Amino acid sequence: GHLSCGACMGTHVRASRDPYEATCPTLPMVPLTPDMSMIPKEYHVFISPSLRRVYLRDGEDTSRALIDGLNTEITLLKARVGTLRRDKDLLMDRCEASQSAVSRLTSDECNARLELVKAKEEVRIANESFESLKIMYRSLESM
């Protein structure tokens, strides 16, 4: 959600043509808040108004403490962002190295498969030559 002060909301509602159909100053919706004085007290717990009250403390001490807390949180978040960026860079380096290794292994596998096909062809040719030599030897032996 978002915050608007009561005075600003009241001014916005009064400036609209129909106060019952005034839209939210930020969003195109009609915020509805029933008049709680017209509703019996026992039913108040069942009504959740779409406009909520936000109570902010006044004072320099609270503001200074809040600002200091936010600055501390900003510093911590910046450190975390730096750590996450370093982690991301390391992961990217590892990923690129792995991709390079996979590419190299894929190329080596392709070459090995080609060598296997050539070797099988050489074995087939050698077997054919052997069989023909065997036949020639038997024929010469029988003479």
CSV table of N, CA and C in Angstrom, one decimal, residues 25-120:
chain,number,residue,atom,x,y,z
A,25,PRO,N,-6.0,9.0,-4.2
A,25,PRO,CA,-5.1,10.0,-4.9
A,25,PRO,C,-4.0,9.3,-5.8
A,26,THR,N,-3.7,8.1,-5.4
A,26,THR,CA,-2.6,7.4,-6.1
A,26,THR,C,-3.1,6.3,-7.0
A,27,LEU,N,-4.1,5.6,-6.6
A,27,LEU,CA,-4.6,4.4,-7.4
A,27,LEU,C,-6.1,4.7,-7.9
A,28,PRO,N,-6.5,4.1,-9.0
A,28,PRO,CA,-7.8,4.3,-9.5
A,28,PRO,C,-8.8,3.4,-8.8
A,29,MET,N,-9.0,3.6,-7.5
A,29,MET,CA,-10.0,2.8,-6.8
A,29,MET,C,-10.7,3.7,-5.8
A,30,VAL,N,-11.8,3.3,-5.3
A,30,VAL,CA,-12.6,4.0,-4.4
A,30,VAL,C,-12.3,3.5,-3.0
A,31,PRO,N,-11.6,4.2,-2.1
A,31,PRO,CA,-11.4,3.7,-0.8
A,31,PRO,C,-12.7,3.9,0.0
A,32,LEU,N,-13.1,2.8,0.7
A,32,LEU,CA,-14.4,2.9,1.5
A,32,LEU,C,-14.1,2.8,3.0
A,33,THR,N,-14.6,3.7,3.7
A,33,THR,CA,-14.5,3.7,5.2
A,33,THR,C,-15.8,4.0,5.7
A,34,PRO,N,-16.4,3.0,6.4
A,34,PRO,CA,-17.8,3.3,7.0
A,34,PRO,C,-17.7,4.2,8.1
A,35,ASP,N,-18.8,4.9,8.4
A,35,ASP,CA,-18.8,5.8,9.5
A,35,ASP,C,-19.1,5.0,10.7
A,36,MET,N,-18.0,4.8,11.5
A,36,MET,CA,-18.1,3.9,12.7
A,36,MET,C,-19.1,4.4,13.7
A,37,SER,N,-19.4,5.6,13.7
A,37,SER,CA,-20.4,6.1,14.7
A,37,SER,C,-21.8,5.6,14.4
A,38,MET,N,-22.1,5.2,13.2
A,38,MET,CA,-23.4,4.7,12.8
A,38,MET,C,-23.5,3.2,13.0
A,39,ILE,N,-22.4,2.6,13.3
A,39,ILE,CA,-22.4,1.1,13.5
A,39,ILE,C,-22.3,0.8,15.0
A,40,PRO,N,-23.1,-0.2,15.4
A,40,PRO,CA,-23.1,-0.6,16.9
A,40,PRO,C,-21.7,-1.0,17.2
A,41,LYS,N,-21.2,-0.7,18.5
A,41,LYS,CA,-19.9,-1.0,18.9
A,41,LYS,C,-19.5,-2.5,18.8
A,42,GLU,N,-20.5,-3.4,19.1
A,42,GLU,CA,-20.2,-4.8,19.1
A,42,GLU,C,-19.8,-5.3,17.7
A,43,TYR,N,-20.1,-4.5,16.6
A,43,TYR,CA,-19.7,-4.9,15.3
A,43,TYR,C,-18.4,-4.3,14.8
A,44,HIS,N,-17.9,-3.4,15.6
A,44,HIS,CA,-16.6,-2.7,15.1
A,44,HIS,C,-15.5,-3.7,14.9
A,45,VAL,N,-15.4,-4.8,15.6
A,45,VAL,CA,-14.3,-5.7,15.5
A,45,VAL,C,-14.3,-6.4,14.1
A,46,PHE,N,-15.5,-6.5,13.5
A,46,PHE,CA,-15.7,-7.2,12.2
A,46,PHE,C,-15.4,-6.3,11.0
A,47,ILE,N,-15.2,-5.0,11.3
A,47,ILE,CA,-15.0,-4.1,10.1
A,47,ILE,C,-13.6,-3.7,10.0
A,48,SER,N,-13.0,-3.9,8.9
A,48,SER,CA,-11.6,-3.6,8.6
A,48,SER,C,-11.6,-2.5,7.6
A,49,PRO,N,-11.4,-1.3,8.0
A,49,PRO,CA,-11.5,-0.2,7.0
A,49,PRO,C,-10.3,-0.3,6.0
A,50,SER,N,-10.6,0.2,4.7
A,50,SER,CA,-9.6,0.1,3.7
A,50,SER,C,-8.6,1.2,3.9
A,51,LEU,N,-8.9,2.2,4.7
A,51,LEU,CA,-8.0,3.3,5.1
A,51,LEU,C,-7.5,3.0,6.5
A,52,ARG,N,-6.2,2.8,6.6
A,52,ARG,CA,-5.6,2.5,8.0
A,52,ARG,C,-4.9,3.8,8.5
A,53,ARG,N,-4.9,3.9,9.8
A,53,ARG,CA,-4.2,5.0,10.4
A,53,ARG,C,-2.8,4.6,10.7
A,54,VAL,N,-1.9,5.5,10.4
A,54,VAL,CA,-0.5,5.2,10.7
A,54,VAL,C,0.0,6.3,11.6
A,55,TYR,N,0.5,5.9,12.8
A,55,TYR,CA,1.0,6.8,13.8
A,55,TYR,C,2.5,6.9,13.7
A,56,LEU,N,3.0,8.1,13.5
A,56,LEU,CA,4.4,8.4,13.5
A,56,LEU,C,4.7,9.3,14.7
A,57,ARG,N,5.8,9.0,15.3
A,57,ARG,CA,6.2,9.8,16.5
A,57,ARG,C,6.9,11.0,16.0
A,58,ASP,N,6.7,12.1,16.8
A,58,ASP,CA,7.4,13.3,16.5
A,58,ASP,C,8.6,13.4,17.3
A,59,GLY,N,9.6,14.2,16.9
A,59,GLY,CA,10.7,14.4,17.7
A,59,GLY,C,12.0,14.1,16.9
A,60,GLU,N,13.0,14.9,17.2
A,60,GLU,CA,14.3,14.8,16.6
A,60,GLU,C,15.0,13.5,16.9
A,61,ASP,N,14.9,13.0,18.2
A,61,ASP,CA,15.5,11.8,18.6
A,61,ASP,C,15.1,10.6,17.8
A,62,THR,N,13.7,10.5,17.6
A,62,THR,CA,13.2,9.4,16.9
A,62,THR,C,13.6,9.5,15.4
A,63,SER,N,13.6,10.7,14.9
A,63,SER,CA,14.0,10.9,13.5
A,63,SER,C,15.4,10.5,13.3
A,64,ARG,N,16.3,11.0,14.2
A,64,ARG,CA,17.7,10.7,14.1
A,64,ARG,C,18.0,9.2,14.2
A,65,ALA,N,17.3,8.6,15.2
A,65,ALA,CA,17.5,7.1,15.4
A,65,ALA,C,17.0,6.4,14.1
A,66,LEU,N,15.9,6.8,13.6
A,66,LEU,CA,15.4,6.2,12.4
A,66,LEU,C,16.3,6.3,11.2
A,67,ILE,N,16.8,7.5,11.0
A,67,ILE,CA,17.8,7.8,9.9
A,67,ILE,C,19.1,7.0,10.1
A,68,ASP,N,19.6,7.0,11.4
A,68,ASP,CA,20.8,6.2,11.7
A,68,ASP,C,20.5,4.7,11.4
A,69,GLY,N,19.4,4.2,11.8
A,69,GLY,CA,19.0,2.8,11.5
A,69,GLY,C,18.9,2.5,10.1
A,70,LEU,N,18.3,3.4,9.3
A,70,LEU,CA,18.2,3.2,7.9
A,70,LEU,C,19.6,3.3,7.2
A,71,ASN,N,20.4,4.2,7.7
A,71,ASN,CA,21.8,4.3,7.1
A,71,ASN,C,22.6,3.0,7.4
A,72,THR,N,22.4,2.5,8.6
A,72,THR,CA,23.1,1.2,8.9
A,72,THR,C,22.6,0.1,8.0
A,73,GLU,N,21.3,0.1,7.8
A,73,GLU,CA,20.7,-0.9,6.9
A,73,GLU,C,21.2,-0.8,5.5
A,74,ILE,N,21.3,0.5,5.0
A,74,ILE,CA,21.8,0.7,3.6
A,74,ILE,C,23.2,0.2,3.5
A,75,THR,N,24.1,0.5,4.5
A,75,THR,CA,25.4,0.0,4.5
A,75,THR,C,25.5,-1.5,4.4
A,76,LEU,N,24.7,-2.2,5.3
A,76,LEU,CA,24.7,-3.6,5.3
A,76,LEU,C,24.2,-4.2,3.9
A,77,LEU,N,23.2,-3.5,3.4
A,77,LEU,CA,22.6,-4.0,2.1
A,77,LEU,C,23.6,-3.8,0.9
A,78,LYS,N,24.4,-2.7,1.0
A,78,LYS,CA,25.4,-2.4,0.0
A,78,LYS,C,26.5,-3.5,0.1
A,79,ALA,N,26.9,-3.8,1.3
A,79,ALA,CA,27.9,-4.9,1.4
A,79,ALA,C,27.4,-6.2,0.9
A,80,ARG,N,26.1,-6.5,1.2
A,80,ARG,CA,25.5,-7.7,0.7
A,80,ARG,C,25.5,-7.7,-0.8
A,81,VAL,N,25.1,-6.6,-1.4
A,81,VAL,CA,25.1,-6.5,-2.9
A,81,VAL,C,26.5,-6.8,-3.5
A,82,GLY,N,27.5,-6.2,-2.8
A,82,GLY,CA,28.9,-6.4,-3.3
A,82,GLY,C,29.2,-7.9,-3.2
A,83,THR,N,28.9,-8.6,-2.1
A,83,THR,CA,29.2,-10.0,-1.9
A,83,THR,C,28.4,-10.8,-3.0
A,84,LEU,N,27.2,-10.5,-3.2
A,84,LEU,CA,26.4,-11.2,-4.2
A,84,LEU,C,26.9,-11.0,-5.6
A,85,ARG,N,27.4,-9.8,-5.9
A,85,ARG,CA,28.0,-9.5,-7.2
A,85,ARG,C,29.3,-10.4,-7.4
A,86,ARG,N,30.1,-10.4,-6.3
A,86,ARG,CA,31.4,-11.3,-6.4
A,86,ARG,C,31.0,-12.7,-6.6
A,87,ASP,N,30.0,-13.2,-5.9
A,87,ASP,CA,29.5,-14.6,-6.0
A,87,ASP,C,29.0,-14.8,-7.4
A,88,LYS,N,28.3,-13.9,-8.0
A,88,LYS,CA,27.8,-14.0,-9.3
A,88,LYS,C,28.9,-14.1,-10.3
A,89,ASP,N,29.9,-13.2,-10.1
A,89,ASP,CA,31.1,-13.3,-11.1
A,89,ASP,C,31.8,-14.6,-11.0
A,90,LEU,N,32.0,-15.1,-9.8
A,90,LEU,CA,32.7,-16.4,-9.6
A,90,LEU,C,31.9,-17.5,-10.3
A,91,LEU,N,30.6,-17.5,-10.1
A,91,LEU,CA,29.7,-18.5,-10.7
A,91,LEU,C,29.8,-18.4,-12.2
A,92,MET,N,29.8,-17.2,-12.7
A,92,MET,CA,29.9,-17.0,-14.2
A,92,MET,C,31.2,-17.5,-14.7
A,93,ASP,N,32.3,-17.3,-14.0
A,93,ASP,CA,33.6,-17.8,-14.4
A,93,ASP,C,33.6,-19.3,-14.4
A,94,ARG,N,33.0,-19.9,-13.4
A,94,ARG,CA,32.9,-21.4,-13.3
A,94,ARG,C,32.1,-21.9,-14.4
A,95,CYS,N,31.0,-21.2,-14.7
A,95,CYS,CA,30.0,-21.7,-15.7
A,95,CYS,C,30.7,-21.6,-17.1
A,96,GLU,N,31.4,-20.5,-17.4
A,96,GLU,CA,32.1,-20.4,-18.7
A,96,GLU,C,33.2,-21.4,-18.8
A,97,ALA,N,33.9,-21.7,-17.7
A,97,ALA,CA,35.0,-22.8,-17.7
A,97,ALA,C,34.3,-24.1,-18.0
A,98,SER,N,33.2,-24.4,-17.4
A,98,SER,CA,32.5,-25.7,-17.6
A,98,SER,C,32.0,-25.8,-19.0
A,99,GLN,N,31.5,-24.7,-19.5
A,99,GLN,CA,31.0,-24.7,-20.9
A,99,GLN,C,32.1,-25.0,-21.9
A,100,SER,N,33.3,-24.4,-21.6
A,100,SER,CA,34.5,-24.6,-22.4
A,100,SER,C,34.9,-26.0,-22.4
A,101,ALA,N,34.9,-26.6,-21.2
A,101,ALA,CA,35.3,-28.0,-21.0
A,101,ALA,C,34.3,-28.9,-21.7
A,102,VAL,N,33.0,-28.6,-21.6
A,102,VAL,CA,32.0,-29.4,-22.3
A,102,VAL,C,32.2,-29.4,-23.8
A,103,SER,N,32.5,-28.2,-24.3
A,103,SER,CA,32.7,-28.0,-25.7
A,103,SER,C,33.9,-28.8,-26.2
A,104,ARG,N,35.0,-28.7,-25.4
A,104,ARG,CA,36.2,-29.5,-25.8
A,104,ARG,C,36.0,-31.0,-25.7
A,105,LEU,N,35.3,-31.4,-24.7
A,105,LEU,CA,35.0,-32.9,-24.6
A,105,LEU,C,34.0,-33.3,-25.7
A,106,THR,N,33.1,-32.5,-26.1
A,106,THR,CA,32.2,-32.9,-27.1
A,106,THR,C,33.0,-33.0,-28.5
A,107,SER,N,33.9,-32.1,-28.7
A,107,SER,CA,34.7,-32.2,-29.9
A,107,SER,C,35.6,-33.4,-29.9
A,108,ASP,N,36.2,-33.7,-28.7
A,108,ASP,CA,37.0,-34.9,-28.5
A,108,ASP,C,36.2,-36.2,-28.8
A,109,GLU,N,35.0,-36.2,-28.2
A,109,GLU,CA,34.1,-37.4,-28.4
A,109,GLU,C,33.8,-37.6,-29.9
A,110,CYS,N,33.5,-36.5,-30.6
A,110,CYS,CA,33.2,-36.6,-32.0
A,110,CYS,C,34.4,-37.1,-32.8
A,111,ASN,N,35.6,-36.6,-32.5
A,111,ASN,CA,36.8,-37.1,-33.1
A,111,ASN,C,37.0,-38.6,-32.8
A,112,ALA,N,36.8,-39.0,-31.6
A,112,ALA,CA,37.0,-40.4,-31.2
A,112,ALA,C,36.0,-41.3,-31.9
A,113,ARG,N,34.8,-40.8,-32.1
A,113,ARG,CA,33.8,-41.6,-32.8
A,113,ARG,C,34.2,-41.8,-34.3
A,114,LEU,N,34.7,-40.7,-34.9
A,114,LEU,CA,35.2,-40.8,-36.3
A,114,LEU,C,36.3,-41.8,-36.4
A,115,GLU,N,37.3,-41.8,-35.4
A,115,GLU,CA,38.4,-42.7,-35.4
A,115,GLU,C,37.9,-44.2,-35.2
A,116,LEU,N,36.8,-44.3,-34.4
A,116,LEU,CA,36.2,-45.7,-34.2
A,116,LEU,C,35.6,-46.2,-35.5
A,117,VAL,N,34.9,-45.3,-36.2
A,117,VAL,CA,34.3,-45.7,-37.5
A,117,VAL,C,35.4,-46.2,-38.4
A,118,LYS,N,36.5,-45.3,-38.5
A,118,LYS,CA,37.6,-45.7,-39.4
A,118,LYS,C,38.3,-47.0,-39.0
A,119,ALA,N,38.5,-47.2,-37.7
A,119,ALA,CA,39.1,-48.4,-37.2
A,119,ALA,C,38.2,-49.6,-37.5
A,120,LYS,N,36.9,-49.5,-37.3
A,120,LYS,CA,36.0,-50.6,-37.7
A,120,LYS,C,36.1,-51.0,-39.1
